[in-house]
CSV table of C-alpha atoms and ligand atoms in Angstrom, one decimal:
chain,number,residue,atom,x,y,z
A,291,UNK,CA,-32.2,-38.1,76.1
A,292,UNK,CA,-30.3,-35.3,74.5
A,293,UNK,CA,-26.6,-35.9,74.9
A,294,UNK,CA,-24.9,-34.1,72.1
A,295,UNK,CA,-22.1,-31.9,73.3
A,296,UNK,CA,-22.8,-28.4,72.2
A,297,UNK,CA,-19.4,-26.7,72.1
A,298,UNK,CA,-19.8,-24.2,74.9
A,299,UNK,CA,-20.0,-20.5,74.4
A,300,UNK,CA,-20.5,-19.7,78.0
A,301,UNK,CA,-18.1,-17.1,79.3
A,302,UNK,CA,-14.9,-18.6,80.6
A,303,UNK,CA,-13.4,-18.3,84.1
A,304,UNK,CA,-11.5,-15.1,84.9
A,305,UNK,CA,-7.9,-15.1,83.5
A,306,UNK,CA,-6.3,-15.6,86.9
A,307,UNK,CA,-7.6,-19.1,87.2
A,308,UNK,CA,-4.6,-21.3,86.5
A,309,UNK,CA,-6.1,-24.7,85.9
A,310,UNK,CA,-9.1,-24.2,83.7
A,311,UNK,CA,-12.2,-26.3,84.3
A,312,UNK,CA,-13.0,-28.5,81.3
A,313,UNK,CA,-15.7,-27.4,79.0
A,314,UNK,CA,-18.3,-30.1,79.3
A,315,UNK,CA,-18.0,-33.8,79.8
A,316,UNK,CA,-17.5,-35.8,76.6
A,317,UNK,CA,-20.5,-37.7,75.3
A,318,UNK,CA,-19.4,-41.0,76.8
A,319,UNK,CA,-22.8,-42.4,77.9
A,320,UNK,CA,-23.2,-46.1,78.4
A,321,UNK,CA,-24.4,-46.6,74.9
A,322,UNK,CA,-21.5,-44.8,73.3
A,323,UNK,CA,-19.3,-46.7,70.8
A,324,UNK,CA,-15.6,-47.2,71.2
A,325,UNK,CA,-13.9,-45.3,68.5
A,326,UNK,CA,-12.0,-47.3,65.8
A,327,UNK,CA,-10.0,-44.1,65.2
A,328,UNK,CA,-8.2,-44.4,68.5
A,329,UNK,CA,-7.7,-48.2,68.8
A,330,UNK,CA,-8.2,-49.5,65.3
A,331,UNK,CA,-5.9,-51.9,63.6
A,332,UNK,CA,-4.2,-49.1,61.7
A,333,UNK,CA,-1.4,-47.2,63.3
A,334,UNK,CA,-2.5,-45.9,66.7
A,335,UNK,CA,-3.2,-42.2,66.7
A,336,UNK,CA,-0.6,-39.9,68.2
A,337,UNK,CA,-0.8,-39.6,71.9
A,338,UNK,CA,-0.7,-35.9,71.9
A,339,UNK,CA,-4.1,-35.7,70.2
A,340,UNK,CA,-6.7,-35.9,73.0
A,341,UNK,CA,-8.4,-39.2,73.2
A,342,UNK,CA,-10.5,-37.7,75.8
A,343,UNK,CA,-11.7,-34.1,76.0
A,344,UNK,CA,-8.9,-31.5,75.8
A,345,UNK,CA,-9.8,-28.0,76.8
A,346,UNK,CA,-7.5,-25.1,76.8
A,347,UNK,CA,-7.6,-21.7,78.4
A,348,UNK,CA,-7.3,-19.3,75.6
A,349,UNK,CA,-5.1,-16.5,76.9
A,350,UNK,CA,-2.3,-19.0,76.1
A,351,UNK,CA,-3.7,-19.6,72.7
A,352,UNK,CA,-5.4,-16.3,71.9
A,353,UNK,CA,-5.7,-13.2,72.0
A,354,UNK,CA,-5.4,-12.6,68.4
A,355,UNK,CA,-4.8,-8.9,67.8
A,356,UNK,CA,-7.5,-7.3,65.8
A,357,UNK,CA,-8.0,-3.7,65.2
A,358,UNK,CA,-11.7,-4.2,65.8
A,359,UNK,CA,-12.5,-5.8,69.1
A,360,UNK,CA,-15.4,-8.1,69.7
A,361,UNK,CA,-18.6,-6.2,70.5
A,362,UNK,CA,-18.6,-7.9,73.9
A,363,UNK,CA,-14.9,-7.9,74.9
A,364,UNK,CA,-15.5,-8.8,78.5
A,365,UNK,CA,-17.6,-11.8,77.7
A,366,UNK,CA,-14.8,-13.4,75.8
A,367,UNK,CA,-11.7,-12.1,77.6
A,368,UNK,CA,-10.5,-15.6,78.3
A,369,UNK,CA,-12.3,-18.0,76.1
A,370,UNK,CA,-12.0,-21.7,76.2
A,371,UNK,CA,-11.7,-23.8,73.2
A,372,UNK,CA,-11.4,-27.6,72.7
A,373,UNK,CA,-8.5,-29.3,71.0
A,374,UNK,CA,-9.7,-31.1,67.9
A,375,UNK,CA,-8.9,-34.7,67.2
A,376,UNK,CA,-10.3,-38.2,67.7
A,377,UNK,CA,-12.1,-39.0,70.9
A,378,UNK,CA,-12.0,-42.3,72.8
A,379,UNK,CA,-15.7,-42.7,72.5
A,380,UNK,CA,-18.1,-41.9,69.7
A,381,UNK,CA,-21.5,-40.6,70.0
A,382,UNK,CA,-22.8,-41.8,66.6
A,383,UNK,CA,-22.5,-45.3,65.4
A,384,UNK,CA,-20.4,-45.2,62.2
A,385,UNK,CA,-22.3,-48.2,60.8
A,386,UNK,CA,-25.6,-46.5,60.8
A,387,UNK,CA,-25.1,-42.8,61.0
A,388,UNK,CA,-26.2,-40.8,57.9
A,389,UNK,CA,-24.1,-37.8,56.9
A,390,UNK,CA,-24.8,-34.8,54.7
A,391,UNK,CA,-22.3,-32.3,53.2
A,392,UNK,CA,-23.0,-28.9,51.7
A,393,UNK,CA,-20.8,-26.1,50.3
A,394,UNK,CA,-22.3,-22.6,50.3
A,395,UNK,CA,-21.3,-19.0,49.4
A,396,UNK,CA,-18.6,-18.0,46.9
A,397,UNK,CA,-15.9,-20.3,45.6
A,398,UNK,CA,-12.6,-20.6,47.4
A,399,UNK,CA,-9.6,-22.8,46.7
A,400,UNK,CA,-9.7,-26.0,48.7
A,401,UNK,CA,-13.5,-26.8,48.8
A,402,UNK,CA,-13.0,-30.1,47.1
A,403,UNK,CA,-10.0,-30.9,49.3
A,404,UNK,CA,-12.1,-30.5,52.4
A,405,UNK,CA,-14.8,-32.7,51.0
A,406,UNK,CA,-12.3,-35.4,50.1
A,407,UNK,CA,-10.6,-35.2,53.5
A,408,UNK,CA,-13.9,-35.5,55.3
A,409,UNK,CA,-15.2,-38.4,53.1
A,410,UNK,CA,-12.1,-40.5,53.3
A,411,UNK,CA,-11.7,-40.1,57.0
A,412,UNK,CA,-15.4,-41.0,57.6
A,413,UNK,CA,-15.1,-44.0,55.3
A,414,UNK,CA,-11.7,-45.4,56.0
A,415,UNK,CA,-11.1,-44.4,59.6
A,416,UNK,CA,-14.6,-45.0,60.9
A,417,UNK,CA,-16.4,-47.1,58.4
A,418,UNK,CA,-19.2,-44.6,57.7
A,419,UNK,CA,-20.9,-45.5,54.4
A,420,UNK,CA,-23.9,-43.3,54.3
A,421,UNK,CA,-22.5,-39.9,53.1
A,422,UNK,CA,-24.5,-37.7,50.9
A,423,UNK,CA,-23.6,-34.4,49.2
A,424,UNK,CA,-26.4,-32.0,48.5
A,425,UNK,CA,-25.8,-29.8,45.6
A,426,UNK,CA,-25.9,-26.0,45.4
A,427,UNK,CA,-25.6,-25.0,49.0
A,428,UNK,CA,-28.7,-24.8,51.2
A,429,UNK,CA,-30.9,-25.2,48.1
A,430,UNK,CA,-29.8,-28.8,48.4
A,431,UNK,CA,-31.5,-29.1,51.7
A,432,UNK,CA,-34.8,-28.1,50.3
A,433,UNK,CA,-36.8,-31.0,48.7
A,434,UNK,CA,-38.0,-28.7,46.0
A,435,UNK,CA,-34.5,-28.1,44.7
A,436,UNK,CA,-32.5,-30.9,46.2
A,437,UNK,CA,-30.0,-32.8,44.2
A,438,UNK,CA,-28.2,-35.7,46.0
A,439,UNK,CA,-24.7,-36.8,45.2
A,440,UNK,CA,-23.3,-40.0,46.7
A,441,UNK,CA,-20.0,-39.4,48.4
A,442,UNK,CA,-17.5,-42.2,48.9
A,443,UNK,CA,-13.8,-42.7,48.3
A,444,UNK,CA,-14.5,-43.5,44.6
A,445,UNK,CA,-16.5,-40.4,43.9
A,446,UNK,CA,-14.0,-38.1,45.6
A,447,UNK,CA,-10.8,-39.8,44.4
A,448,UNK,CA,-9.7,-37.1,42.0
A,449,UNK,CA,-11.5,-34.0,43.2
A,450,UNK,CA,-8.5,-32.5,45.0
A,451,UNK,CA,-6.9,-31.9,41.7
A,452,UNK,CA,-9.7,-29.4,40.7
A,453,UNK,CA,-10.8,-26.0,41.8
A,454,UNK,CA,-14.4,-25.1,42.5
A,455,UNK,CA,-16.7,-27.5,44.4
A,456,UNK,CA,-18.1,-30.8,43.1
A,457,UNK,CA,-21.2,-29.9,45.2
A,458,UNK,CA,-21.7,-26.4,43.6
A,459,UNK,CA,-22.9,-23.6,45.7
A,460,UNK,CA,-25.6,-20.9,46.0
A,461,UNK,CA,-26.6,-17.8,47.9
A,462,UNK,CA,-30.0,-16.9,49.2
A,463,UNK,CA,-32.0,-18.0,52.2
A,464,UNK,CA,-33.7,-21.3,52.8
A,465,UNK,CA,-36.3,-21.8,55.5
A,466,UNK,CA,-34.6,-23.6,58.5
A,467,UNK,CA,-37.9,-25.4,59.2
A,468,UNK,CA,-37.9,-26.9,55.7
A,469,UNK,CA,-34.2,-27.9,56.0
A,470,UNK,CA,-34.8,-29.5,59.4
A,471,UNK,CA,-37.8,-31.4,57.9
A,472,UNK,CA,-35.6,-32.5,55.1
A,473,UNK,CA,-32.7,-33.6,57.3
A,474,UNK,CA,-35.0,-35.5,59.7
A,475,UNK,CA,-36.9,-37.1,56.9
A,476,UNK,CA,-33.7,-38.6,55.7
A,477,UNK,CA,-32.5,-39.4,59.2
A,478,UNK,CA,-29.3,-37.3,58.7
A,479,UNK,CA,-27.5,-37.0,62.0
A,480,UNK,CA,-24.4,-35.3,60.9
A,481,UNK,CA,-24.3,-32.1,58.8
A,482,UNK,CA,-21.1,-30.6,57.5
A,483,UNK,CA,-21.5,-27.0,56.4
A,484,UNK,CA,-18.5,-25.7,54.3
A,485,UNK,CA,-18.9,-22.0,53.8
A,486,UNK,CA,-18.4,-18.5,55.1
A,487,UNK,CA,-20.0,-16.4,57.8
A,488,UNK,CA,-23.4,-16.6,56.1
A,489,UNK,CA,-23.2,-20.3,55.9
A,490,UNK,CA,-22.3,-20.7,59.5
A,491,UNK,CA,-25.2,-18.5,60.5
A,492,UNK,CA,-27.4,-20.7,58.4
A,493,UNK,CA,-25.8,-23.8,60.1
A,494,UNK,CA,-26.7,-22.3,63.5
A,495,UNK,CA,-30.3,-21.7,62.5
A,496,UNK,CA,-30.6,-25.3,61.3
A,497,UNK,CA,-29.1,-26.5,64.6
A,498,UNK,CA,-31.5,-24.3,66.6
A,499,UNK,CA,-34.5,-25.5,64.7
A,500,UNK,CA,-33.5,-29.2,65.2
A,501,UNK,CA,-32.7,-28.6,68.8
A,502,UNK,CA,-36.1,-27.1,69.4
A,503,UNK,CA,-37.7,-30.2,67.9
A,504,UNK,CA,-35.5,-32.5,70.0
A,505,UNK,CA,-34.0,-33.8,66.8
A,506,UNK,CA,-30.4,-34.7,67.6
A,507,UNK,CA,-27.9,-33.6,64.9
A,508,UNK,CA,-24.2,-32.8,64.9
A,509,UNK,CA,-23.8,-29.6,62.8
A,510,UNK,CA,-20.1,-29.0,62.2
A,511,UNK,CA,-18.9,-26.1,60.1
A,512,UNK,CA,-15.6,-25.9,58.1
A,513,UNK,CA,-15.2,-22.2,57.8
A,514,UNK,CA,-14.4,-20.8,54.4
A,515,UNK,CA,-13.0,-17.3,54.0
A,516,UNK,CA,-10.4,-16.7,51.3
A,517,UNK,CA,-9.9,-13.3,53.0
A,518,UNK,CA,-8.5,-14.9,56.2
A,519,UNK,CA,-10.7,-12.7,58.3
A,520,UNK,CA,-12.2,-15.4,60.6
A,521,UNK,CA,-12.4,-14.3,64.2
A,522,UNK,CA,-9.9,-15.9,66.5
A,523,UNK,CA,-8.4,-18.2,63.9
A,524,UNK,CA,-4.8,-18.0,62.6
A,525,UNK,CA,-5.6,-19.0,59.1
A,526,UNK,CA,-8.4,-20.1,56.9
A,527,UNK,CA,-8.0,-22.4,53.9
A,528,UNK,CA,-7.5,-20.9,50.4
A,529,UNK,CA,-5.8,-17.8,51.7
A,530,UNK,CA,-2.2,-18.9,51.1
A,531,UNK,CA,-3.2,-20.1,47.6
A,532,UNK,CA,-4.8,-16.8,46.9
A,533,UNK,CA,-1.6,-14.9,47.9
A,534,UNK,CA,0.4,-17.2,45.7
A,535,UNK,CA,-2.0,-16.9,42.8
A,536,UNK,CA,-1.8,-13.2,42.9
A,537,UNK,CA,1.9,-13.2,42.0
A,538,UNK,CA,1.7,-13.7,38.2
A,539,UNK,CA,-0.8,-10.8,37.7
A,540,UNK,CA,1.3,-8.6,40.0
A,541,UNK,CA,4.4,-9.4,37.9
A,542,UNK,CA,2.5,-8.8,34.7
A,543,UNK,CA,1.1,-5.5,36.0
A,544,UNK,CA,4.6,-4.4,37.1
A,545,UNK,CA,6.0,-5.2,33.7
A,546,UNK,CA,3.2,-3.3,32.0
A,547,UNK,CA,3.8,-0.3,34.2
A,548,UNK,CA,7.5,-0.4,33.5
A,549,UNK,CA,7.0,-0.8,29.8
A,550,UNK,CA,5.5,2.6,29.3
A,551,UNK,CA,6.4,6.2,30.2
A,552,UNK,CA,4.6,7.0,33.4
A,553,UNK,CA,3.1,3.6,33.4
A,554,UNK,CA,0.6,2.6,36.1
A,555,UNK,CA,-0.4,-1.0,36.8
A,556,UNK,CA,-3.4,-1.6,39.0
A,557,UNK,CA,-4.3,-5.1,40.3
A,558,UNK,CA,-7.5,-5.7,42.2
A,559,UNK,CA,-7.4,-8.5,44.8
A,560,UNK,CA,-10.0,-10.0,47.0
A,561,UNK,CA,-10.7,-8.6,50.4
A,562,UNK,CA,-14.2,-7.3,51.1
A,563,UNK,CA,-13.7,-6.1,54.6
A,564,UNK,CA,-10.2,-7.1,55.4
A,565,UNK,CA,-7.1,-6.6,53.3
A,566,UNK,CA,-5.0,-9.6,54.3
A,567,UNK,CA,-4.7,-11.0,50.7
A,568,UNK,CA,-3.7,-7.6,49.3
A,569,UNK,CA,-1.2,-7.0,52.1
A,570,UNK,CA,0.5,-10.4,52.0
A,571,UNK,CA,0.5,-10.6,48.2
A,572,UNK,CA,2.1,-7.2,48.1
A,573,UNK,CA,4.8,-8.3,50.6
A,574,UNK,CA,5.3,-11.4,48.5
A,575,UNK,CA,5.7,-9.4,45.3
A,576,UNK,CA,8.2,-6.8,46.6
A,577,UNK,CA,7.2,-4.6,43.6
A,578,UNK,CA,4.0,-3.0,44.9
A,579,UNK,CA,4.2,0.7,45.5
A,580,UNK,CA,0.8,1.6,46.7
A,581,UNK,CA,-1.6,-0.6,48.7
A,582,UNK,CA,-5.2,0.4,49.2
A,583,UNK,CA,-7.1,-1.6,51.8
A,584,UNK,CA,-10.7,-1.7,53.2
A,585,UNK,CA,-9.2,-0.7,56.5
A,586,UNK,CA,-7.8,2.6,55.1
A,587,UNK,CA,-9.4,5.9,54.5
A,588,UNK,CA,-7.6,7.5,51.5
A,589,UNK,CA,-8.5,10.2,49.1
A,590,UNK,CA,-8.1,10.3,45.3
A,591,UNK,CA,-5.9,13.4,45.7
A,592,UNK,CA,-3.4,11.4,47.8
A,593,UNK,CA,-3.2,8.7,45.1
A,594,UNK,CA,-2.6,11.2,42.3
A,595,UNK,CA,0.0,13.1,44.3
A,596,UNK,CA,1.9,9.9,45.0
A,597,UNK,CA,1.9,8.9,41.3
A,598,UNK,CA,3.1,12.4,40.3
A,599,UNK,CA,5.8,12.2,42.9
A,600,UNK,CA,7.0,8.9,41.5
A,601,UNK,CA,7.0,10.3,38.0
A,602,UNK,CA,9.0,13.4,38.8
A,603,UNK,CA,11.0,13.1,42.0
A,604,UNK,CA,14.5,11.7,41.7
A,605,UNK,CA,15.4,8.6,43.6
A,606,UNK,CA,17.3,9.5,46.8
A,607,UNK,CA,21.0,9.8,46.0
A,608,UNK,CA,20.5,9.5,42.3
A,609,UNK,CA,19.7,12.9,40.9
A,610,UNK,CA,19.2,11.8,37.3
A,611,UNK,CA,16.9,8.9,38.0
A,612,UNK,CA,13.1,9.0,38.5
A,613,UNK,CA,11.0,6.0,39.4
A,614,UNK,CA,8.7,6.5,36.4
A,615,UNK,CA,6.1,3.9,37.1
A,616,UNK,CA,3.6,2.8,39.8
A,617,UNK,CA,2.2,-0.6,40.8
A,618,UNK,CA,-1.0,-0.3,42.8
A,619,UNK,CA,-2.8,-3.1,44.6
A,620,UNK,CA,-6.4,-2.4,45.6
A,621,UNK,CA,-8.5,-4.7,47.7
A,622,UNK,CA,-12.1,-5.0,46.5
A,623,UNK,CA,-13.6,-3.5,49.6
A,624,UNK,CA,-11.2,-0.4,49.6
A,625,UNK,CA,-12.5,3.1,48.8
A,626,UNK,CA,-16.1,2.2,48.9
A,627,UNK,CA,-16.9,5.7,50.0
A,628,UNK,CA,-15.4,6.9,46.7
A,629,UNK,CA,-16.7,4.4,44.2
A,630,UNK,CA,-20.2,3.4,45.4
A,631,UNK,CA,-23.0,5.7,44.3
A,632,UNK,CA,-24.9,7.4,47.2
A,633,UNK,CA,-27.7,5.1,48.2
A,634,UNK,CA,-25.5,2.1,47.7
A,635,UNK,CA,-25.9,-0.8,45.2
A,636,UNK,CA,-28.3,-2.9,47.2
A,637,UNK,CA,-27.8,-6.4,48.5
A,638,UNK,CA,-27.3,-9.8,47.0
A,639,UNK,CA,-29.6,-12.8,47.6
A,640,UNK,CA,-27.9,-13.6,50.9
A,641,UNK,CA,-28.3,-10.1,52.2
A,642,UNK,CA,-24.6,-9.1,51.7
A,643,UNK,CA,-24.0,-5.6,50.6
A,644,UNK,CA,-23.0,-5.3,46.9
A,645,UNK,CA,-19.8,-3.4,46.6
A,646,UNK,CA,-18.9,-0.9,43.9
A,647,UNK,CA,-16.0,-1.9,41.6
A,648,UNK,CA,-13.1,0.1,43.0
A,649,UNK,CA,-10.6,-1.2,40.4
A,650,UNK,CA,-12.6,0.0,37.4
A,651,UNK,CA,-13.4,3.2,39.1
A,652,UNK,CA,-9.8,3.8,40.1
A,653,UNK,CA,-8.5,3.3,36.6
A,654,UNK,CA,-10.9,5.7,35.2
A,655,UNK,CA,-10.6,8.4,37.9
A,656,UNK,CA,-6.8,8.2,38.1
A,657,UNK,CA,-6.7,8.6,34.3
A,658,UNK,CA,-9.0,11.6,34.4
A,659,UNK,CA,-7.1,13.4,37.2
A,660,UNK,CA,-3.6,12.8,35.7
A,661,UNK,CA,-4.9,14.1,32.4
A,662,UNK,CA,-6.3,17.2,34.1
A,663,UNK,CA,-2.9,17.8,35.6
A,664,UNK,CA,-1.4,17.5,32.1
A,665,UNK,CA,0.5,14.3,32.7
A,666,UNK,CA,0.8,11.8,29.9
A,667,UNK,CA,0.6,8.3,31.3
A,668,UNK,CA,-0.6,4.7,30.6
A,669,UNK,CA,-2.7,2.6,32.9
A,670,UNK,CA,-3.2,-1.2,32.7
A,671,UNK,CA,-5.8,-2.8,35.0
A,672,UNK,CA,-5.9,-6.5,35.9
A,673,UNK,CA,-8.7,-8.2,37.9
A,674,UNK,CA,-7.7,-11.8,38.5
A,675,UNK,CA,-10.4,-12.5,41.2
A,676,UNK,CA,-12.3,-15.3,39.5
A,677,UNK,CA,-9.2,-17.1,38.4
A,678,UNK,CA,-7.9,-17.0,41.9
A,679,UNK,CA,-11.1,-18.2,43.6
A,680,UNK,CA,-11.4,-21.2,41.3
A,681,UNK,CA,-7.7,-22.2,41.5
A,682,UNK,CA,-6.4,-25.5,42.7
A,683,UNK,CA,-4.8,-25.2,46.2
A,684,UNK,CA,-1.1,-25.1,46.7
A,685,UNK,CA,0.6,-27.8,48.7
A,686,UNK,CA,0.3,-26.0,52.0
A,687,UNK,CA,-3.4,-25.4,51.7
A,688,UNK,CA,-3.9,-29.0,50.4
A,689,UNK,CA,-2.3,-30.3,53.6
A,690,UNK,CA,-4.4,-27.8,55.7
A,691,UNK,CA,-7.7,-28.6,54.1
A,692,UNK,CA,-7.1,-32.4,54.5
A,693,UNK,CA,-6.5,-31.9,58.2
A,694,UNK,CA,-9.6,-29.6,58.5
A,695,UNK,CA,-11.6,-32.4,56.9
A,696,UNK,CA,-10.2,-35.0,59.3
A,697,UNK,CA,-10.8,-32.7,62.3
A,698,UNK,CA,-14.4,-32.1,61.3
A,699,UNK,CA,-15.0,-35.9,60.9
A,700,UNK,CA,-13.6,-36.6,64.4
A,701,UNK,CA,-15.5,-33.7,65.9
A,702,UNK,CA,-18.9,-34.8,64.4
A,703,UNK,CA,-18.6,-38.5,65.2
A,704,UNK,CA,-17.8,-37.6,68.8
A,705,UNK,CA,-21.2,-35.9,69.0
A,706,UNK,CA,-20.0,-32.3,68.9
A,707,UNK,CA,-22.4,-29.8,67.5
A,708,UNK,CA,-23.0,-26.1,66.8
A,709,UNK,CA,-19.3,-25.6,66.3
A,710,UNK,CA,-16.6,-25.2,63.6
A,711,UNK,CA,-13.1,-26.5,63.3
A,712,UNK,CA,-10.3,-24.1,62.9
A,713,UNK,CA,-6.7,-23.5,63.8
A,714,UNK,CA,-5.7,-21.2,66.7
A,715,UNK,CA,-2.0,-20.7,67.5
A,716,UNK,CA,-1.1,-23.7,65.4
A,717,UNK,CA,-3.5,-26.1,67.0
A,718,UNK,CA,-6.6,-27.5,65.5
A,719,UNK,CA,-9.5,-26.7,67.7
A,720,UNK,CA,-13.3,-26.6,68.0
A,721,UNK,CA,-14.9,-23.2,68.4
A,722,UNK,CA,-18.6,-22.4,68.9
A,723,UNK,CA,-20.2,-21.0,65.8
A,724,UNK,CA,-21.5,-18.0,67.9
A,725,UNK,CA,-18.0,-16.9,68.6
A,726,UNK,CA,-16.5,-17.0,65.1
A,727,UNK,CA,-19.4,-15.0,63.6
A,728,UNK,CA,-19.0,-12.2,66.2
A,729,UNK,CA,-16.6,-10.1,64.2
A,730,UNK,CA,-14.0,-10.2,61.4
A,731,UNK,CA,-10.2,-9.9,61.8
A,732,UNK,CA,-8.9,-6.7,60.2
A,733,UNK,CA,-5.4,-5.7,59.1
A,734,UNK,CA,-3.9,-3.7,62.0
A,735,UNK,CA,-2.5,-0.6,60.4
A,736,UNK,CA,-0.2,-0.1,63.3
A,737,UNK,CA,0.9,-3.7,63.3
A,738,UNK,CA,4.3,-5.1,62.2
A,739,UNK,CA,3.0,-6.7,59.0
A,740,UNK,CA,1.6,-3.5,57.6
A,741,UNK,CA,4.7,-1.6,58.8
A,742,UNK,CA,6.8,-4.1,56.9
A,743,UNK,CA,4.9,-3.1,53.8
A,744,UNK,CA,5.4,0.6,54.4
A,745,UNK,CA,9.1,0.1,55.0
A,746,UNK,CA,9.5,-2.0,51.9
A,747,UNK,CA,7.4,0.1,49.5
A,748,UNK,CA,7.9,3.7,50.4
A,749,UNK,CA,4.1,4.3,50.4
A,750,UNK,CA,3.5,7.6,52.1
A,751,UNK,CA,2.9,6.9,55.7
A,752,UNK,CA,0.3,9.7,56.0
A,753,UNK,CA,-2.0,7.6,53.8
A,754,UNK,CA,-1.9,4.9,56.4
A,755,UNK,CA,-1.8,7.3,59.4
A,756,UNK,CA,-4.9,9.1,58.2
A,757,UNK,CA,-6.5,5.7,58.0
A,758,UNK,CA,-6.0,4.7,61.6
A,759,UNK,CA,-9.1,6.6,62.5
A,760,UNK,CA,-11.2,4.5,60.2
A,761,UNK,CA,-9.9,1.1,61.3
A,762,UNK,CA,-10.4,2.0,65.0
A,763,UNK,CA,-13.9,3.0,64.2
A,764,UNK,CA,-15.1,0.1,62.2
A,765,UNK,CA,-17.4,-2.6,63.5
B,1060,ATP,P1,-18.9,-16.0,51.3
B,1060,ATP,O1,-17.6,-16.1,52.0
B,1060,ATP,O2,-18.8,-16.4,49.9
B,1060,ATP,O3,-19.7,-14.7,51.6
B,1060,ATP,P2,-21.0,-17.1,52.9
B,1060,ATP,O4,-21.2,-18.4,53.5
B,1060,ATP,O5,-21.0,-15.9,53.8
B,1060,ATP,O6,-19.7,-17.2,52.0
B,1060,ATP,P3,-23.6,-16.3,51.9
B,1060,ATP,O7,-24.1,-16.2,50.5
B,1060,ATP,O8,-23.6,-15.0,52.7
B,1060,ATP,O9,-22.1,-16.8,51.8
B,1060,ATP,O10,-24.4,-17.4,52.7
B,1060,ATP,C1,-24.5,-18.7,52.3
B,1060,ATP,C2,-25.8,-19.3,52.7
B,1060,ATP,O11,-26.1,-19.0,54.0
B,1060,ATP,C3,-27.0,-18.7,51.9
B,1060,ATP,O12,-27.8,-19.7,51.5
B,1060,ATP,C4,-27.6,-17.7,52.9
B,1060,ATP,O13,-29.0,-17.5,52.6
B,1060,ATP,C5,-27.4,-18.4,54.2
B,1060,ATP,N1,-27.3,-17.4,55.3
B,1060,ATP,C6,-26.6,-16.2,55.2
B,1060,ATP,N2,-26.8,-15.5,56.3
B,1060,ATP,C7,-27.7,-16.2,57.1
B,1060,ATP,C8,-28.3,-16.0,58.4
B,1060,ATP,N3,-28.1,-14.9,59.1
B,1060,ATP,N4,-29.1,-17.0,58.9
B,1060,ATP,C9,-29.4,-18.1,58.1
B,1060,ATP,N5,-28.9,-18.3,56.9
B,1060,ATP,C10,-28.0,-17.4,56.4
B,1061,MG,MG1,-20.0,-14.0,53.6
């Protein structure tokens, strides 16, 4: 009988219910295995992690403010999530269960750390010894292209010291039927999908295909988005590392800008649809004068005017001093209406829209327009994206990815499925895949963090104000 616990995405009780009903009963059937992770010979696990099911009413935990509400706000006004952590009873027998791991989509700092956290927890905490990595994303789950990598504490022992993913990655669709055939032919009962929104949609389609066939499988995602735009979650791995890694290029661009008369430094940072990296990196730098985010709706004229102002207007209270340089941070998804040719640039293999290069475009356009106004200047452009994506995580993300890997291992062995592990208001939780792919978090241009940047930088407030209308409209 089918007893896997699909993390529920049913609408939760109305907010005025004070004691929330639990999600669903844990999978503690008569044949379930006592968990070595809760009563093993090693140090007992902390009592504040649930050894039985913990469910939480989410108004206490969420709502996370986003400028773009969920398409169905009523359906998720008061969602429930489960606390992550080890359970008293396991659904899968660690001695026999066979586990697969894939990493898909673009690189992000911390992929190897998640793999290592997962593998070591499965192996040492539970005694799982059949763990297989499949290389190059979902291509690894197609027998025509599959490359298997054995995963054990020995093969993962050093991988946290390197960026990238030992399992590689890919984009592009694979037939869920073929992947389900592949998984069942190998008797894989736990699949970990480390990847972004596309990956988790893929994970869902694999789960659905398996469910339809009555093939029981725990599909547990570890969501990857360097942009930190995952719905409902405080933080995703790699984000803090990206913010830290952006500092040297920002410092360099600032020096380049200050080193020339009317110098301009432009740094392009990641952020396809949400500008969190650009915003937090700019706050971290303290030297950024102009910040261009995907959430904003700016014109070239505003940018040129602001540069000219900084070149010519005296600093307040210092009539003989002008600012004479500009440091601009632009997120990759900003100004797409300006830099993408009409008709667009098509889509990548996974169906994601290809974006125009706003950094290169901005450098060239700003140069042209300043020249047209007769202003001598010098522009230096830095695009550190690939060095950031492939970086080794900082200590904070290392700790975070380790715990995500652990949480995912506990979650899967308890027989949870169709879910991801994430962090919400500081707690590790399980969330249904269907919820976290509903929308993306966006920078709130009326929120305190963006305001902090405006206050710190002197960026003209009208560039942000004019933008409000776009961020309210998006999604
Ligand atoms: P990134 O953050 O780098 O965009 P991602 O996981 O979103 O990560 P994608 O390339 O979009 O990266 O998707 C990864 C894999 O998931 C690809 O193999 C892709 O074909 C598959 N995928 C994407 N969208 C879907 C979908 N709607 N249904 C099934 N599979 C999907
Ligand atoms: Mg994606």
